[in-house]
PDB file of C-alpha atoms in Angstrom:
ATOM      1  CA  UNK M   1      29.023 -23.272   2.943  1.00  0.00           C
ATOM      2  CA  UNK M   2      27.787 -20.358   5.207  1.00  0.00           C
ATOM      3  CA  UNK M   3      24.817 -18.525   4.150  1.00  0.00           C
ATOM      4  CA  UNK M   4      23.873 -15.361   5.830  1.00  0.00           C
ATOM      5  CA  UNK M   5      20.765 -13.356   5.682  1.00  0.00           C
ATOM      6  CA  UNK M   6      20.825  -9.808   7.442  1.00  0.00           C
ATOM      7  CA  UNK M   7      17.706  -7.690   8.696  1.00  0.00           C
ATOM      8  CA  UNK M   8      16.504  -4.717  10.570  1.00  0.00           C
ATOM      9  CA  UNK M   9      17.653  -1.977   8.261  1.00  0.00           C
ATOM     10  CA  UNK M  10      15.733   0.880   8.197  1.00  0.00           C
ATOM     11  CA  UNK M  11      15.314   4.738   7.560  1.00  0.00           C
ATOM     12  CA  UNK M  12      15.822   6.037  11.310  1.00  0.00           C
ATOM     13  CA  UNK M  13      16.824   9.830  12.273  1.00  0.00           C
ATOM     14  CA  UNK M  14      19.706  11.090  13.966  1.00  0.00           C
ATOM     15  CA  UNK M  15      20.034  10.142  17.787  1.00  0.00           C
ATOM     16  CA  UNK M  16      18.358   6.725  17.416  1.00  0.00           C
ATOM     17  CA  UNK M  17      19.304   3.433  17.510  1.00  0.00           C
ATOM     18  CA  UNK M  18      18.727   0.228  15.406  1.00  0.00           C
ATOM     19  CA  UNK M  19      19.411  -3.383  15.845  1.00  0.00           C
ATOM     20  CA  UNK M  20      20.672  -5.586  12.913  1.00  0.00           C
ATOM     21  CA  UNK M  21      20.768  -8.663  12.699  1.00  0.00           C
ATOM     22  CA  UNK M  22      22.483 -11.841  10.987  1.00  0.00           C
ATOM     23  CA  UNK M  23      21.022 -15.338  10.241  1.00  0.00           C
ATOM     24  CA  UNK M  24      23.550 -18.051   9.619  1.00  0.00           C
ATOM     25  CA  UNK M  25      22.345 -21.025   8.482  1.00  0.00           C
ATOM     26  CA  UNK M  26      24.700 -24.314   6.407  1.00  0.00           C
ATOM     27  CA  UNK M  27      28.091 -25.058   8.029  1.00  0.00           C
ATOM     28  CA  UNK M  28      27.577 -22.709  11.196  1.00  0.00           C
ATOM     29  CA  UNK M  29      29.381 -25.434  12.765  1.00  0.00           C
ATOM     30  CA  UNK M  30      32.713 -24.085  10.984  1.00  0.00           C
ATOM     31  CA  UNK M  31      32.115 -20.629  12.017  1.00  0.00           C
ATOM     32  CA  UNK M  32      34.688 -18.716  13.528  1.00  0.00           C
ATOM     33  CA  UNK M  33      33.698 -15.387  13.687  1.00  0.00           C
ATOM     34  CA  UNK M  34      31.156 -12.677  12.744  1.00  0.00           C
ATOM     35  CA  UNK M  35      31.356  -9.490  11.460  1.00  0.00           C
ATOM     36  CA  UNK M  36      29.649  -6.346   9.998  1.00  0.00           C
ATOM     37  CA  UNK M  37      30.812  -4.182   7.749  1.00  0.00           C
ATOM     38  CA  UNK M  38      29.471  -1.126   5.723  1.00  0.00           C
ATOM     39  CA  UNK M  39      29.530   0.544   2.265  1.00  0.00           C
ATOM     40  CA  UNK M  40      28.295   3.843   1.828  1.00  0.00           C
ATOM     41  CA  UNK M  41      27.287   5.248  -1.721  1.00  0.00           C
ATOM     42  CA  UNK M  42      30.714   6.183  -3.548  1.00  0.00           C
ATOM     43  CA  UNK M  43      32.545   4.478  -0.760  1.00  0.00           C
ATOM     44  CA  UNK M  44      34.983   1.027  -0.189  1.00  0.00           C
ATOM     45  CA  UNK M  45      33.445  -1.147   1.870  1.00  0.00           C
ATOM     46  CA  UNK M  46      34.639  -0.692   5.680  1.00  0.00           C
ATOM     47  CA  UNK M  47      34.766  -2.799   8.775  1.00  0.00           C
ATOM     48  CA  UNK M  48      32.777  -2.067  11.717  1.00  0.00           C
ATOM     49  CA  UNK M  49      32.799  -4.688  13.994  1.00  0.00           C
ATOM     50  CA  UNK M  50      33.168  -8.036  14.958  1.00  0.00           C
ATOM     51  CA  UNK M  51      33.336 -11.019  17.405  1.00  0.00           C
ATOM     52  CA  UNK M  52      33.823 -14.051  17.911  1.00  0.00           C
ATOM     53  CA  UNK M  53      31.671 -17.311  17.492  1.00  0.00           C
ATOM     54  CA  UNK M  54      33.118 -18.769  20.489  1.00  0.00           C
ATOM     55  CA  UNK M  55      34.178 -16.602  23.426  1.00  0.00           C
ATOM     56  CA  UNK M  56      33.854 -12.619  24.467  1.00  0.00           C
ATOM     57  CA  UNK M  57      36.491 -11.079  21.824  1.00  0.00           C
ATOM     58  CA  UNK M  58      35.034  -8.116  20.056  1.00  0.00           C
ATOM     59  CA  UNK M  59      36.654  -5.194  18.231  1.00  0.00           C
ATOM     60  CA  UNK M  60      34.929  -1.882  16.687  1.00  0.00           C
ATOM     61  CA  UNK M  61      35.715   0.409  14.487  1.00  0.00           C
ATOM     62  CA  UNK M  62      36.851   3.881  15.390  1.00  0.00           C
ATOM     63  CA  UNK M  63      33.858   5.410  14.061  1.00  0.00           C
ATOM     64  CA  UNK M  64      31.378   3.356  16.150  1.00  0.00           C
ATOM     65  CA  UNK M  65      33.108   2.866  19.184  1.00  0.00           C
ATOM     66  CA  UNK M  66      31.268   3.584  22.084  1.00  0.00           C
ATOM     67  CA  UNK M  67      28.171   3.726  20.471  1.00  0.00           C
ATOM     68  CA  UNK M  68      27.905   0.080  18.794  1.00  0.00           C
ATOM     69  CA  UNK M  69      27.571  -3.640  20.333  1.00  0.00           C
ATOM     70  CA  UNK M  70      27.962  -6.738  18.689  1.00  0.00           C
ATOM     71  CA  UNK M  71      26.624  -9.826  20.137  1.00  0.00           C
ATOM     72  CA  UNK M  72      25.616 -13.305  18.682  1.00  0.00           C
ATOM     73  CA  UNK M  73      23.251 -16.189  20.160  1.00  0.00           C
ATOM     74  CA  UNK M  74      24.671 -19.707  19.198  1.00  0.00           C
ATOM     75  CA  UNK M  75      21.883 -21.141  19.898  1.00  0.00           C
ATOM     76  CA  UNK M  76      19.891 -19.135  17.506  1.00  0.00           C
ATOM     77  CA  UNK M  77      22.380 -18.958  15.040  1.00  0.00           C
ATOM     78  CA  UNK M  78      22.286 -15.363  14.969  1.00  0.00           C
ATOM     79  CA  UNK M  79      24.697 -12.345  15.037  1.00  0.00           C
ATOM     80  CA  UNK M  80      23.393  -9.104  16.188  1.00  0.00           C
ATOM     81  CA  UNK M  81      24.872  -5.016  15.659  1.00  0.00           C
ATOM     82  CA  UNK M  82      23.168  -2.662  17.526  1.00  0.00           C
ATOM     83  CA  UNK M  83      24.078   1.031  17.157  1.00  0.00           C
ATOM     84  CA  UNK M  84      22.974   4.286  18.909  1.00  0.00           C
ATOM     85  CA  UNK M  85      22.815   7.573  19.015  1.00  0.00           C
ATOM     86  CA  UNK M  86      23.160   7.264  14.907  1.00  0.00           C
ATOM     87  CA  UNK M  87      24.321   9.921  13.145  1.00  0.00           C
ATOM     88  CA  UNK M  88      24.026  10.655   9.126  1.00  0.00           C
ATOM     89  CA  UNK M  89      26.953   9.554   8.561  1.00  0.00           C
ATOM     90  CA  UNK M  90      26.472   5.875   9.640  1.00  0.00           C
ATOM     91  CA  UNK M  91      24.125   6.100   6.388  1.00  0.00           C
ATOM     92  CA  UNK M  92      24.882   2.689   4.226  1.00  0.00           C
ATOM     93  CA  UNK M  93      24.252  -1.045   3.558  1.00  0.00           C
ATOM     94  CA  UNK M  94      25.856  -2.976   5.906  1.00  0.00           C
ATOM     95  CA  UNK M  95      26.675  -6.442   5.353  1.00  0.00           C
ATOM     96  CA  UNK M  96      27.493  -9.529   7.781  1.00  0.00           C
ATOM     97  CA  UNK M  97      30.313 -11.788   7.195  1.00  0.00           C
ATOM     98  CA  UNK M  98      31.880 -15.053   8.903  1.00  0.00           C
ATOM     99  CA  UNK M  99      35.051 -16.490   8.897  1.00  0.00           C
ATOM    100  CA  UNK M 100      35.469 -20.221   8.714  1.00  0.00           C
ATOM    101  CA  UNK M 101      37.366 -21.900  10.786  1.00  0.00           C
ATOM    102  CA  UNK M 102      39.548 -23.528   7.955  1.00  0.00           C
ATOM    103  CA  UNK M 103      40.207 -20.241   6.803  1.00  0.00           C
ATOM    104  CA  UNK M 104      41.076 -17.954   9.414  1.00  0.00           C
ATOM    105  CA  UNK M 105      42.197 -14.754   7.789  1.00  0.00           C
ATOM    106  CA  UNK M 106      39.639 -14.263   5.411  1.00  0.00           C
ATOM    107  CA  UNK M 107      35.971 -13.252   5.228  1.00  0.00           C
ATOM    108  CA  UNK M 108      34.586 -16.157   3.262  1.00  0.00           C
ATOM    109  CA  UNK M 109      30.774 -15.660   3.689  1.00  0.00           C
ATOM    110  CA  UNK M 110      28.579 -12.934   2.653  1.00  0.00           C
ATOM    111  CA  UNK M 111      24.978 -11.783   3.483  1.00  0.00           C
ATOM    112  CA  UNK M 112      23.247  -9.730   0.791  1.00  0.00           C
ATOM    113  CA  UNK M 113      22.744  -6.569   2.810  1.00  0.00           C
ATOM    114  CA  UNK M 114      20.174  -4.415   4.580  1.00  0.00           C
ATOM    115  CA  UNK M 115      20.086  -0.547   4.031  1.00  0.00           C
ATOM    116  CA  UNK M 116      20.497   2.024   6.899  1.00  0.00           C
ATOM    117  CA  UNK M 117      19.735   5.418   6.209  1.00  0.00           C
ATOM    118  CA  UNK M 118      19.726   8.223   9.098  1.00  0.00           C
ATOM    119  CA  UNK M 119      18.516  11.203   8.383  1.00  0.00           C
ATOM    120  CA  UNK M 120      19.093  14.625   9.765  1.00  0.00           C
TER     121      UNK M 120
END
């Protein structure tokens, strides 16, 4: 098992920038890649980016492309999102998941979630 604990959520206004980021600790020797997703109120839960655990493959979503990087330090365990010039509409919890290496295609392991709000 994979557990994941995110942080740096906060309330931040329009035009900044935050940093998340995502503590694996367990297995992190079976980790394959990182991700972050988002669920705003009402809404599914979307994808937003992710990397992997070995190597420089990343992908964004459309809606924070250009303006998001995700990064991760092995070392530390530790995945990192960092988004600017945030907008209202980035408002949500966002959640960090990993893929296992057994299991390729899925999202096995879940953090809990941090809460980003931007206001206007």
């Amino acid at each position: 098992q994979v557990q994941l604990v995110e942080s740096g959520g906060g309330l931040v206004q329009a035009g900044g920038s935050l940093r998340l980021s995502c503590a694996a600790s367990g297995r992190t020797f079976s980790i394959y890649a990182m991700g972050w997703f988002r669920q705003a109120p009402g809404k599914d839960r979307e994808f937003v980016a992710a990397c992997m655990w070995s190597g420089s493959a990343t992908s964004y979503s459309d809606s924070v492309k250009g303006r998001a990087t995700i990064s991760r330090d092995n070392a530390a365990n530790t995945a990192y999102l960092r988004i600017n010039n945030l907008r209202p509409e980035d408002t949500a919890v966002y959640y960090c998941s990993a893929k296992d290496s057994r299991r390729r295609d899925e999202w096995s392991y879940w953090g809990q979630g941090t809460q980003v709000t931007v206001s206007s």
